[in-house]
Short mmCIF file of C-alpha atoms in Angstrom, two decimals:
data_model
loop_
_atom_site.label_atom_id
_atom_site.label_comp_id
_atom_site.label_asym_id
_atom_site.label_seq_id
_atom_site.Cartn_x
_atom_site.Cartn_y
_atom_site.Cartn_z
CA UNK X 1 0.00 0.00 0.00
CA UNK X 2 1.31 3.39 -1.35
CA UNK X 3 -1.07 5.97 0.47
CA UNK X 4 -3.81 5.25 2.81
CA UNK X 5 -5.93 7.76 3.76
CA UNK X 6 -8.53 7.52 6.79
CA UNK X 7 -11.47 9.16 8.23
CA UNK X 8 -9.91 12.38 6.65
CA UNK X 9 -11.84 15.82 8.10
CA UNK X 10 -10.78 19.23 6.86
CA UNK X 11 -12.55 22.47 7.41
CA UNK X 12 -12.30 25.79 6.13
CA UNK X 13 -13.83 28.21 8.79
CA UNK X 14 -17.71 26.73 9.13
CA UNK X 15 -17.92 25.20 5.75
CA UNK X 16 -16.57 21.41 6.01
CA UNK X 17 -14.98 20.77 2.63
CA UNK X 18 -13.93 17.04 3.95
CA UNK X 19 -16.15 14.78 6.06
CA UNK X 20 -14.60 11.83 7.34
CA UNK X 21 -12.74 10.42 3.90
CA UNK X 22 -10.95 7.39 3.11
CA UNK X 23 -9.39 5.52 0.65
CA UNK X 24 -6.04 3.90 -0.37
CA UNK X 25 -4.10 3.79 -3.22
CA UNK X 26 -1.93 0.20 -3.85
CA UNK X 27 1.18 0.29 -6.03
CA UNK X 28 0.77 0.54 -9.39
CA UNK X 29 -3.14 1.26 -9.15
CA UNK X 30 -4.62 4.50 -11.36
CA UNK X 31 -7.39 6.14 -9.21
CA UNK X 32 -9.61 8.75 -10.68
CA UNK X 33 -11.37 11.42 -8.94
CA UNK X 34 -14.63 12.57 -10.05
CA UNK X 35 -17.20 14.81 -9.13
CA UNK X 36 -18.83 18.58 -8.90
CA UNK X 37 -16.76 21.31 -8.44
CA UNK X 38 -16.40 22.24 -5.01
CA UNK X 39 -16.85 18.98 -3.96
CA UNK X 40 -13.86 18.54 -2.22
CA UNK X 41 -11.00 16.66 -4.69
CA UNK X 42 -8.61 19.48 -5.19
CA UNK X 43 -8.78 20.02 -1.02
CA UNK X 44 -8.09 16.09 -0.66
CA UNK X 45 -5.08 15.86 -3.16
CA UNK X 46 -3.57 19.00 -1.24
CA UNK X 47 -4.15 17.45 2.10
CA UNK X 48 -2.47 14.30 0.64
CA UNK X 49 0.15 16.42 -0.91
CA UNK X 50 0.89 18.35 2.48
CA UNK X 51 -0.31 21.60 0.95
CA UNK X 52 -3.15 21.73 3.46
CA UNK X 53 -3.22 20.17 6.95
CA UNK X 54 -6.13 18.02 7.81
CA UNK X 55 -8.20 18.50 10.74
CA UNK X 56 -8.81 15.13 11.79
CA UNK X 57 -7.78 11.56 10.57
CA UNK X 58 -4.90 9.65 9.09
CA UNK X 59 -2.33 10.09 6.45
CA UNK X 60 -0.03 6.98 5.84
CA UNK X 61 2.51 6.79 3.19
CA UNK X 62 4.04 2.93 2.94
CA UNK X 63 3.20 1.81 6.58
CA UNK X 64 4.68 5.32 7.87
CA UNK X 65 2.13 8.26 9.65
CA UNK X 66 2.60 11.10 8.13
CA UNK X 67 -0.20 12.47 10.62
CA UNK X 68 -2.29 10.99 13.34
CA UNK X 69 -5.55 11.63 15.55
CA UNK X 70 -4.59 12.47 18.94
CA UNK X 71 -6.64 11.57 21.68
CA UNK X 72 -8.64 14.60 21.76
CA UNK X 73 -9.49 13.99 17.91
CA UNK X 74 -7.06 16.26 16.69
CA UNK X 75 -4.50 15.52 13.92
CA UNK X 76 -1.09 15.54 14.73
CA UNK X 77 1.76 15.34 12.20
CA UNK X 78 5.50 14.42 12.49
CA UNK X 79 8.10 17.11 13.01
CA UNK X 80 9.00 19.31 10.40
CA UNK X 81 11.96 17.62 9.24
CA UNK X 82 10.17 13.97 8.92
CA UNK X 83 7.69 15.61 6.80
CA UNK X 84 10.20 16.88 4.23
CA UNK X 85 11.16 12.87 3.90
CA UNK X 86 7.15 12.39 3.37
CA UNK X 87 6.93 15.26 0.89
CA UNK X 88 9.95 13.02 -1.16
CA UNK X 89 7.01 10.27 -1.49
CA UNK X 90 4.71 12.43 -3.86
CA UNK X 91 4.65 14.23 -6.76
CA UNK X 92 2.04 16.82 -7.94
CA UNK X 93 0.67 18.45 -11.07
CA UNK X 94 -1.23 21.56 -11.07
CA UNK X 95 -3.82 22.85 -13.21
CA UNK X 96 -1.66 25.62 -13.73
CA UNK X 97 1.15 24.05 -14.55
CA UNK X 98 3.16 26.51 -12.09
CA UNK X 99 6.23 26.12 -13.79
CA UNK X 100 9.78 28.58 -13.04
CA UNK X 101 9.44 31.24 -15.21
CA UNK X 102 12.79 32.22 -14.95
CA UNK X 103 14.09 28.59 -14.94
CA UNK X 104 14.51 27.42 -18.53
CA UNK X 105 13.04 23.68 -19.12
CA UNK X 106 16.12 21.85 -18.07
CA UNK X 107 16.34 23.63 -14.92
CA UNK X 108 12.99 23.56 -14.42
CA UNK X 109 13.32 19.93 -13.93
CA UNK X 110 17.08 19.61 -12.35
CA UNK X 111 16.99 22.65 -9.83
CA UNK X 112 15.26 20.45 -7.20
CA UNK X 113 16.92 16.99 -7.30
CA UNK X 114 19.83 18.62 -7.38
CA UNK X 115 19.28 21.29 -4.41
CA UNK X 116 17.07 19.37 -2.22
CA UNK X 117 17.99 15.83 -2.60
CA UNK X 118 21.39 16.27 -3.13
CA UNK X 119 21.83 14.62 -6.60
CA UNK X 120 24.59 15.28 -8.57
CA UNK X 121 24.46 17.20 -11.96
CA UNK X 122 25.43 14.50 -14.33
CA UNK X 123 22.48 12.11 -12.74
CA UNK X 124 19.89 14.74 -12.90
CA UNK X 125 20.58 16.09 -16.28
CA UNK X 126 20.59 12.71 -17.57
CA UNK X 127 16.94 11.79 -15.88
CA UNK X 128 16.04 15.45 -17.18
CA UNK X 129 16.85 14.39 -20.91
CA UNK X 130 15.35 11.34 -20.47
CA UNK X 131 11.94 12.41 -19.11
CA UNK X 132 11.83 15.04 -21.62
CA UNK X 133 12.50 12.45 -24.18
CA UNK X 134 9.39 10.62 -22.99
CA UNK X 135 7.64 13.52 -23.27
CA UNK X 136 8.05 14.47 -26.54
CA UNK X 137 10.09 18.06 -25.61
CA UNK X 138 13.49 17.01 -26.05
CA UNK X 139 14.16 19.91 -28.28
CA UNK X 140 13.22 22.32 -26.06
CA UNK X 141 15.21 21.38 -23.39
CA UNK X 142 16.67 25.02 -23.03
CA UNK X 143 13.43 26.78 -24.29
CA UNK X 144 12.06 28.89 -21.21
CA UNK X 145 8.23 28.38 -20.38
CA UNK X 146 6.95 31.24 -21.41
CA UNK X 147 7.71 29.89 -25.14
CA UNK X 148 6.29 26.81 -25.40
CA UNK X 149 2.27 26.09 -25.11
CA UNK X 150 0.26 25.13 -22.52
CA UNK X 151 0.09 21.54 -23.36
CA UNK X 152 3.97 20.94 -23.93
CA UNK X 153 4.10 23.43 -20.58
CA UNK X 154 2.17 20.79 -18.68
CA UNK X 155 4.70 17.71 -19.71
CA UNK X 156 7.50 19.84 -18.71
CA UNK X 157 5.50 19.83 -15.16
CA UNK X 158 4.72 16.46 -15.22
CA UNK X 159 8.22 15.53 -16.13
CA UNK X 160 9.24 18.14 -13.50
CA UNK X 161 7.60 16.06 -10.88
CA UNK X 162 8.68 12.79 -11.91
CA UNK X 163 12.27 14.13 -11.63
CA UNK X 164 11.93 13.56 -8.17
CA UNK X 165 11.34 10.09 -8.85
CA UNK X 166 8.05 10.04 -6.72
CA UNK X 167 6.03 7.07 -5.15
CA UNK X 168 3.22 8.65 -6.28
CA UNK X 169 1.75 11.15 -8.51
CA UNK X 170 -1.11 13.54 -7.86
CA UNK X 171 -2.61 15.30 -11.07
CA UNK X 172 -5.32 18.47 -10.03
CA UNK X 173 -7.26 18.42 -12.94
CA UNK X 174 -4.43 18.57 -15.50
CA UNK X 175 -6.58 19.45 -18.79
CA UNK X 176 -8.57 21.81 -16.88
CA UNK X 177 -6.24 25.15 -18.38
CA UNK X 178 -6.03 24.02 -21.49
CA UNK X 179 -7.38 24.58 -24.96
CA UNK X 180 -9.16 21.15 -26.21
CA UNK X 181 -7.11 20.61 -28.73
CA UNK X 182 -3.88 20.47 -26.31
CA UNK X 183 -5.95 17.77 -24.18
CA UNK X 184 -5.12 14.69 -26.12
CA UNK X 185 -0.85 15.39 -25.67
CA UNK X 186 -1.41 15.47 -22.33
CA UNK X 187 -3.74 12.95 -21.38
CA UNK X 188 -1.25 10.69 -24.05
CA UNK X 189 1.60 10.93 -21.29
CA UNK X 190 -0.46 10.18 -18.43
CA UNK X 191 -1.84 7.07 -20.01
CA UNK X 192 1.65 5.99 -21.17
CA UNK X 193 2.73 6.72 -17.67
CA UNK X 194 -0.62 4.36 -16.56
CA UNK X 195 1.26 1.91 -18.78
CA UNK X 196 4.31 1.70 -17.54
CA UNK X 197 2.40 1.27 -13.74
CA UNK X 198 3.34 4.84 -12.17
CA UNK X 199 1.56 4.80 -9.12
CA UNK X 200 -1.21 7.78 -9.91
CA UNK X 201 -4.05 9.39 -8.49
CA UNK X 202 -6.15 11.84 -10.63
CA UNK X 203 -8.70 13.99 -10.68
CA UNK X 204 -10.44 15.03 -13.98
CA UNK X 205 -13.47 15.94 -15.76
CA UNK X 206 -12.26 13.86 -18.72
CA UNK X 207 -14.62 11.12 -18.16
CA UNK X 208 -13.49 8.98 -21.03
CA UNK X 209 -10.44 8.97 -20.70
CA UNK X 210 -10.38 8.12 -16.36
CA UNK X 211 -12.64 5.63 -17.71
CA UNK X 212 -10.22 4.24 -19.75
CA UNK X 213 -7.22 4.78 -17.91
CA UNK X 214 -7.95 3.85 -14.23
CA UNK X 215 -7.90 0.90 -11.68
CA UNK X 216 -10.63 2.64 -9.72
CA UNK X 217 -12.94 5.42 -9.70
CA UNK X 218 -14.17 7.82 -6.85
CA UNK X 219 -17.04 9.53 -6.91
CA UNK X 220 -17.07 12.85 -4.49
CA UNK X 221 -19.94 15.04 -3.47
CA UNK X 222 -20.09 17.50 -0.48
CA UNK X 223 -17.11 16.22 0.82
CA UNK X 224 -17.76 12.57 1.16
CA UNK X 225 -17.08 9.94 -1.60
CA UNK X 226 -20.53 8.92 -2.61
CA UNK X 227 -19.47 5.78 -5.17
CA UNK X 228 -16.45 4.07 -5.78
CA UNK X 229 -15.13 1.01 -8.03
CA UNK X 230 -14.15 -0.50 -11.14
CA UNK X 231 -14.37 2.77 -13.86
CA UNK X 232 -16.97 -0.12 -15.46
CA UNK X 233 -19.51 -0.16 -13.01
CA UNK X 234 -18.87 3.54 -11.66
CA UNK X 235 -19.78 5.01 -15.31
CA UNK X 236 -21.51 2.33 -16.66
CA UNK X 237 -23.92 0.88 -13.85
CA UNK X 238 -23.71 3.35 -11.04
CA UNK X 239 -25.63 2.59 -7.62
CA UNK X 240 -26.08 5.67 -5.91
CA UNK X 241 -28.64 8.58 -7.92
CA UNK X 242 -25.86 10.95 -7.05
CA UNK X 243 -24.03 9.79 -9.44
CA UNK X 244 -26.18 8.70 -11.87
CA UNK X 245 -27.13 12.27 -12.00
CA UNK X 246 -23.59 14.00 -11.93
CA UNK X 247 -22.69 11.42 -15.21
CA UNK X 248 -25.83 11.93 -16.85
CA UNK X 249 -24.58 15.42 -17.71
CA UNK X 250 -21.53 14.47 -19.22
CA UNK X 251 -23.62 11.68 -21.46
CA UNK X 252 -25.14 14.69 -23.93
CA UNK M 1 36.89 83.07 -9.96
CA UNK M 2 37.30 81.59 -13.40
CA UNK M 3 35.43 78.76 -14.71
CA UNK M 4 37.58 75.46 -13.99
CA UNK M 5 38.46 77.18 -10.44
CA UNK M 6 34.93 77.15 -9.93
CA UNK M 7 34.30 73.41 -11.42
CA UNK M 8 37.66 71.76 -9.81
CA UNK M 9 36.15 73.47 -6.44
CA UNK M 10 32.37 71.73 -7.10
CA UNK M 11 33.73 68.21 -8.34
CA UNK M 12 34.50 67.73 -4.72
CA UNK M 13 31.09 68.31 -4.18
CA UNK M 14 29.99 66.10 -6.80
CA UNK M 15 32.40 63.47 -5.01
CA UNK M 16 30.59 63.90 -1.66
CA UNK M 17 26.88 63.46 -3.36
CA UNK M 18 28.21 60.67 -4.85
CA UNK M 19 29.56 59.08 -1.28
CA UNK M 20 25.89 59.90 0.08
CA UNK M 21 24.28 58.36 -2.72
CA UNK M 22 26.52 55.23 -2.83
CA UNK M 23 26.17 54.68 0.79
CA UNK M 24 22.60 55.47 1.15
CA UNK M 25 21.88 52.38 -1.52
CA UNK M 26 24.34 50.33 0.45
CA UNK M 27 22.52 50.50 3.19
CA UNK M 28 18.78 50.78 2.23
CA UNK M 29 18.58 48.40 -0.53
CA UNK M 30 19.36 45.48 1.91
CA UNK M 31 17.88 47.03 4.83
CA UNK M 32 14.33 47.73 2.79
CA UNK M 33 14.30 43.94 2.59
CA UNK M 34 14.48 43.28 5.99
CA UNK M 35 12.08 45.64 7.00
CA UNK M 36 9.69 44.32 3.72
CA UNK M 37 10.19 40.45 5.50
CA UNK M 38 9.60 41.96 8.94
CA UNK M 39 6.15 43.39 7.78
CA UNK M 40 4.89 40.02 7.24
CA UNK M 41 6.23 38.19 10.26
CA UNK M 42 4.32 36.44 12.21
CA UNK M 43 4.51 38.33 15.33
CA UNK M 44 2.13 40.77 15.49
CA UNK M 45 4.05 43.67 17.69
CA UNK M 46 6.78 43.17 14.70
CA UNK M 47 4.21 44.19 11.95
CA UNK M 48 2.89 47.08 13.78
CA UNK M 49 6.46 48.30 15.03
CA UNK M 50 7.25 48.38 11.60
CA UNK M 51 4.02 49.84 9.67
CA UNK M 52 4.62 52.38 12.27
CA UNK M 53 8.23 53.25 11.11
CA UNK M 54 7.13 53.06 7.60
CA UNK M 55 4.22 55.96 8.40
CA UNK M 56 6.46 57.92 10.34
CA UNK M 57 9.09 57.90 7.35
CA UNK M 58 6.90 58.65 4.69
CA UNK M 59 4.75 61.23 6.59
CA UNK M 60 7.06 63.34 7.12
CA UNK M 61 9.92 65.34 5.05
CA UNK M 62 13.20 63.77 4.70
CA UNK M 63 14.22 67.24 5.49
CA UNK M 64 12.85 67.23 8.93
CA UNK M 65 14.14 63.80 9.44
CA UNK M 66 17.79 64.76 8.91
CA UNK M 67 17.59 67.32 11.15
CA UNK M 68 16.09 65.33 14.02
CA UNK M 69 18.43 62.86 13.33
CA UNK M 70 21.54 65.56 13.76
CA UNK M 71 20.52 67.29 16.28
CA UNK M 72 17.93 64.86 18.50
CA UNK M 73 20.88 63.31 20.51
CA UNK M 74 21.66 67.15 21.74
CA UNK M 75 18.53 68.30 22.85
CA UNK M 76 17.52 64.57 24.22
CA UNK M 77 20.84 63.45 25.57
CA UNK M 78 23.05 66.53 25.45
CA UNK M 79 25.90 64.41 22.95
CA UNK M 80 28.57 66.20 21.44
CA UNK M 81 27.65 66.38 17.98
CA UNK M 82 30.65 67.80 16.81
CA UNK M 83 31.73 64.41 14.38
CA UNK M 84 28.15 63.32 14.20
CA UNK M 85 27.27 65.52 11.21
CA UNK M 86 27.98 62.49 8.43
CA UNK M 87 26.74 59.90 10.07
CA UNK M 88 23.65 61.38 11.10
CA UNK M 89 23.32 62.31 7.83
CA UNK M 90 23.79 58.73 5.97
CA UNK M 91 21.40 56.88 8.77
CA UNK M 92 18.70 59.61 8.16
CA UNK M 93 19.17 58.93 4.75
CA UNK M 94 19.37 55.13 5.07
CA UNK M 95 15.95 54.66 7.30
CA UNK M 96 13.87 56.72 4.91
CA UNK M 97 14.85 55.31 1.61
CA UNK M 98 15.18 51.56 3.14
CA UNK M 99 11.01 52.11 4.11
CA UNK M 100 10.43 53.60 0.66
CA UNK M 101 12.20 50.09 -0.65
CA UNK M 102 10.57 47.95 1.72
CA UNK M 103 7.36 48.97 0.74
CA UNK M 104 8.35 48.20 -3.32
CA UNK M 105 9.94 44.74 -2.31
CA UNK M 106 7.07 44.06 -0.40
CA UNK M 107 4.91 45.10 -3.79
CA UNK M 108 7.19 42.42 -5.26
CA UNK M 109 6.70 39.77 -3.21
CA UNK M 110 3.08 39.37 -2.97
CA UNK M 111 2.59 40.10 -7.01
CA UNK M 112 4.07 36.66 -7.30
CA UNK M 113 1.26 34.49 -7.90
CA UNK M 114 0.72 31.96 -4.91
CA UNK M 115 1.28 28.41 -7.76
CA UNK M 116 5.16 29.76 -7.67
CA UNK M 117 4.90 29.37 -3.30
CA UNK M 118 3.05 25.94 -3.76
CA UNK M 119 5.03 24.27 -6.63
CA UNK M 120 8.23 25.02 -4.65
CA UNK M 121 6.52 23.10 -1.28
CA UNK M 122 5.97 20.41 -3.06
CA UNK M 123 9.05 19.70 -4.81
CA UNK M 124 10.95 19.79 -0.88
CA UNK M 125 12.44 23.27 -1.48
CA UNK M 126 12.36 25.12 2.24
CA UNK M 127 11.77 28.57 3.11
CA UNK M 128 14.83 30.09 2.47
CA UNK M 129 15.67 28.29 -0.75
CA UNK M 130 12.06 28.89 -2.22
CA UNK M 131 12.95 32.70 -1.19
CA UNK M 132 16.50 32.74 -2.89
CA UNK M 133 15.62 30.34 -6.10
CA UNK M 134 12.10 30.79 -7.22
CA UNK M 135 10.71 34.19 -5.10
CA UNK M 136 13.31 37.12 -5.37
CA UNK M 137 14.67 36.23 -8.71
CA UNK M 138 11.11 37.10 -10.22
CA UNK M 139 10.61 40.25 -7.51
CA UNK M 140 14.14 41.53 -9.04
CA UNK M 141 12.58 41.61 -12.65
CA UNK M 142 9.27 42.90 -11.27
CA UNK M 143 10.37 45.74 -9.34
CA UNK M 144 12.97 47.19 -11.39
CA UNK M 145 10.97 50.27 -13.16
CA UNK M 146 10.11 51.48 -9.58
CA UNK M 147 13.52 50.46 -8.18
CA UNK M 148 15.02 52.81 -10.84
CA UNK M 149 12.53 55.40 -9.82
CA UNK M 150 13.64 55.58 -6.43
CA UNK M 151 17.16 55.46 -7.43
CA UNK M 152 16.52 58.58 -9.71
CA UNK M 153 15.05 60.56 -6.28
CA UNK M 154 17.97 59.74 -4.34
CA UNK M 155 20.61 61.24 -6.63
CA UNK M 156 18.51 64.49 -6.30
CA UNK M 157 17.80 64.07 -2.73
CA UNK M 158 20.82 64.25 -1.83
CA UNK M 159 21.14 67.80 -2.05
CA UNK M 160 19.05 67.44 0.95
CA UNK M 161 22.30 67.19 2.61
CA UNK M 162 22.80 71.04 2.60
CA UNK M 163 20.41 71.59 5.64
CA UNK M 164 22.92 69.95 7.87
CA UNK M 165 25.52 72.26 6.12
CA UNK M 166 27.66 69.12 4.60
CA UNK M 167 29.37 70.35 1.72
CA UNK M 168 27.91 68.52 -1.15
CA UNK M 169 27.71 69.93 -5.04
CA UNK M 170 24.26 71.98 -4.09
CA UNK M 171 25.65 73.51 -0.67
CA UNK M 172 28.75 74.56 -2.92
CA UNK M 173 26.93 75.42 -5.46
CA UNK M 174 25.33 78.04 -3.30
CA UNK M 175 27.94 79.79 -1.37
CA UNK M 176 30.07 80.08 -4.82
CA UNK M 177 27.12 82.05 -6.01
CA UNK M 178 26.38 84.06 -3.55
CA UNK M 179 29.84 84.79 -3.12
CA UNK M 180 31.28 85.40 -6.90
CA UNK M 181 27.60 86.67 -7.93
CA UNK M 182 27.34 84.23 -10.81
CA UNK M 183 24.40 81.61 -11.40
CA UNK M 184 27.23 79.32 -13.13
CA UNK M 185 27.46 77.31 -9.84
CA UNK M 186 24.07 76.25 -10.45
CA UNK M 187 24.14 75.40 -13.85
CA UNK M 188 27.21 73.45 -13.06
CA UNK M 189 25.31 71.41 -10.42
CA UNK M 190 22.51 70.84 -12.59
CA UNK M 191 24.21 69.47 -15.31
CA UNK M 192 25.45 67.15 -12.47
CA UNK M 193 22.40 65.55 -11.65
CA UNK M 194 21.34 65.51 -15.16
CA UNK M 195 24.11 63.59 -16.27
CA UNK M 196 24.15 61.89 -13.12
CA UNK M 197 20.68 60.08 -13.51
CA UNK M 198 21.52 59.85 -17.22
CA UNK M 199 23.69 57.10 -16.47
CA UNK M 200 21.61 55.50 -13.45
CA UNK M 201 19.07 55.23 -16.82
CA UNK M 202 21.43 53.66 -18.74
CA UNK M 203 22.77 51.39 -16.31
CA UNK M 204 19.09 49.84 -14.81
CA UNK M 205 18.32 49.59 -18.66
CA UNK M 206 20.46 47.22 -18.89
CA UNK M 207 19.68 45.44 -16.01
CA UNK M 208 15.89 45.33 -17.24
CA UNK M 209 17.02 44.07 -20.52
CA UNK M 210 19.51 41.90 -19.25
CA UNK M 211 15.79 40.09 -17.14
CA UNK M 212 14.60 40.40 -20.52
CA UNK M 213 15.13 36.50 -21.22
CA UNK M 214 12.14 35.32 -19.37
CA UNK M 215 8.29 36.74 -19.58
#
C-alpha cells in the first residue's frame, strides 16, 4: 500500500470541505477522482500532498504516519523535518502548470533533485533528458516556459515532478487550463505513464479517458465519496442517484 | 573666480553626493528587505512596530528627518555632535529610503502568484531556498521600473544634505554664487544631476534588458 488515507476531516472556517474520507491507493493502481466542483478533490489531493493540513484523521505513506488523531481527535503530524522525507514520497501536477518562469526547461526539472535531494548534476541532467524524451520536448530542453504552449508546458511539469522520482503522482485536474485541442498530448503521457504502472491518483473531468485509464474510480460530493469502483460499473452501472445524475450530464 | 576654479572646487562636491548616494543604496537596498520580510512576520508587535516606522518615514519630510536625526541626541541626551554631522546624515538617509524600498519589495513579493509558493513546497524546497531560487529572482525583474525610480530621487535628494551644512555639489553650489555673484554654480550642479541620472538610466536599462530572457 502506497497511500492510505482515513477518516480524513478538513474544514475551512464553518464550511466542512472534507467529512470523514478514506481511501487507499496500492502500487501501481490508477485512481480517478470525479465529481462537482467544489466537492472537495482538489482540497483532498492537497491534504495528501501536504499543501493543506487536515483537521482530523490519518495520512499513511508505505506503513509510515505522516499524521495521526490524537486523543482529543485532533491531527497531529510528524516534526517538520520527517515531513520533508514524506513530501519526497509524492509528486504533484497543477492545473496551472506553475512552472519557473525564470528557470529554462532543463532547470525547471534539475533545480530540485539537485538542491534538495542532493543529486549530482550528471544524474539529474541525464533523468532530465530522459523524461523530456518521454515527453516528446526534447528539443526544447533550453526553451524557457513562457515559449512553449500550454500543453507541452504541462509535460514539462509532469516531467518536473517525476524528476523527483516520486512514489506517487497527484494530477489536479491537468486538462482543466487548457485549450481542447492540447488535451489529447497530455492525457497521451499520463496514459503511457498508466502503462508503464506509475503509481497515480487523478482527478479530472475527462470522463473517457479516467474511464479508460484507471484501476478505480471515486465519486465525491459534499465532501464525502458517494461511489467508488471499477471505472466499469462507476460510469456504466452506477448505484447511488448521485451519481447517476452528476454522469448523466456528461452523457449529452 | 574663473570657470575650472569654480568646477575643480564643485567636483568635490559632486564626489561627496556621490559618497551619500553610494552609501545610502548600500545601506537601504538590503535594509528595505528586511524591513519588507519583517512586515509580514508572524509576530504581530513586529508588523505594527514596523508599519509604524514606515508611516512615520513617509509622513514626514526627509528634510525634517535629517535634522532630528543631527541634532535629536543634543537636545535629548546633550551628545557632542561635533563628528556626528555624516553619520547622522547617511542613517537619516538610510531609514527613509530603506522604508520607501521595503514597501516596493514588499509590492514584489506578494505580485508573485501563490502556484510559484506551492510548486516550490511540493518539490521539498524550504523557506529560504524557495525565497533565494524561485521568489526574489522574479521580484528583481518585477520591481525594477520602480527600483530605478527611487534610485533617480535619491541622486537628487541628496542635495538634501545642505540643511545639515555638509558640503555637497548643491551647498557649494550656493555659497560660490552668492559669493562670486554668478548663477554658473548652479548650472554646473545641474548638469550634475542631469548627467548623473543619465547614467543611473542607462545602467538599470540594462539590467531590465539583461531580465529580458524570461516573460
Amino acid at each position: 500500500m502506497i497511500l492510505e488515507m482515513k477518516n480524513i476531516k478538513k474544514h475551512f472556517g464553518d464550511h466542512e470541505v472534507l467529512k470523514d474520507i478514506s481511501f487507499n491507493v496500492d502500487k501501481g493502481e490508477v485512481v480517478s477522482i470525479i465529481g462537482p466542483s467544489g466537492s472537495g478533490k482538489s482540497t483532498l489531493l492537497r491534504c495528501a500532498t501536504f499543501l493543506e493540513t487536515i483537521d482530523g484523521g490519518e495520512i499513511v505513506y508505505m506503513g509510515k504516519h505522516a499524521a495521526r488523531t490524537n486523543a482529543q481527535g485532533q491531527a497531529v503530524y510528524v516534526d517538520h523535518k520527517e515531513l520533508r522525507e514524506f513530501r519526497g514520497y509524492c509528486g504533484l501536477v497543477f492545473q496551472q502548470f506553475n512552472l519557473f518562469p525564470h528557470y529554462d526547461i532543463l532547470k525547471n526539472l534539475i533545480d530540485a533533485p539537485i538542491h534538495v535531494q542532493g543529486r549530482s548534476k550528471e544524474e539529474a541532467t541525464a533523468t532530465a533528458m530522459d523524461l523530456l524524451g518521454k515527453m516528446g520536448i526534447a528539443d526544447r530542453a533550453n526553451a524557457y516556459p513562457y515559449q512553449l504552449s500550454g500543453g507541452q508546458q504541462q509535460r514539462v511539469a509532469i516531467a518536473r515532478a517525476l524528476a523527483m522520482k516520486p512514489q506517487i503522482l497527484f494530477f489536479d485536474e491537468p486538462t482543466s487550463a487548457l485549450d481542447p485541442e492540447l488535451t489529447g498530448e497530455v492525457l497521451k503521457v499520463i496514459r503511457q505513464l498508466a502503462d508503464e504502472h506509475m503509481t497515480m491518483v487523478v482527478v479530472t473531468h475527462e470522463m473517457p479517458f479516467a474511464k479508460a485509464v484507471s484501476n478505480r474510480v471515486l465519486f465525491m460530493d459534499g465532501g464525502v465519496v458517494v461511489e467508488q469502483g471499477d471505472p466499469h460499473d462507476v460510469f456504466d452501472n452506477p448505484q447511488e442517484e448521485r451519481t447517476k445524475q452528476f454522469l448523466r450530464v456528461f452523457e449529452r | 573666480m574663473t570657470f575650472s576654479t569654480m568646477f575643480s572646487t564643485m567636483a568635490i562636491g559632486m564626489l561627496r553626493s556621490f559618497g551619500v548616494f553610494a552609501l545610502t543604496l548600500l545601506g537601504s537596498m538590503p535594509l528595505g528587505m528586511i524591513v519588507a520580510l519583517l512586515k509580514k512576520s508572524r509576530f504581530a508587535l513586529v508588523r505594527v512596530v514596523v508599519s509604524a516606522y514606515i508611516s512615520l518615514i513617509r509622513g514626514t519630510p526627509l528634510m525634517l528627518q535629517l535634522l532630528v536625526w543631527y541634532f535629536g541626541p543634543f537636545y535629548l541626551f546633550g551628545m557632542n555632535i561635533g563628528s556626528w554631522r555624516f553619520p547622522a546624515l547617511i542613517l537619516g538617509f538610510v531609514l527613509n529610503y530603506a522604508a520607501y524600498f521595503a514597501e516596493i519589495y514588499r509590492g514584489g513579493i506578494e505580485s508573485i502568484p501563490v502556484g510559484q509558493y506551492e510548486a516550490a513546497e511540493v518539490l521539498g524546497y524550504n523557506r529560504t531556498q524557495t525565497f533565494m531560487r524561485i521568489i526574489l529572482p522574479q521580484v528583481i525583474k518585477r520591481i525594477m521600473p520602480s527600483v530605478t525610480n527611487e534610485v533617480i530621487t535619491l541622486v537628487k535628494d541628496t542635495s538634501l544634505a545642505f540643511t545639515l551644512a555638509y558640503q555637497e555639489v548643491f551647498s557649494l553650489a550656493k555659497q560660490i554664487s552668492a559669493s562670486q555673484t554668478s548663477f554658473m554654480p548652479f548650472l554646473i550642479a545641474g548638469v550634475f544631476y542631469f548627467v548623473a541620472n543619465y547614467l543611473v538610466e542607462f545602467v538599470m536599462g540594462r539590467i531590465e534588458k539583461a531580465l529580458d530572457y524570461y516573460k
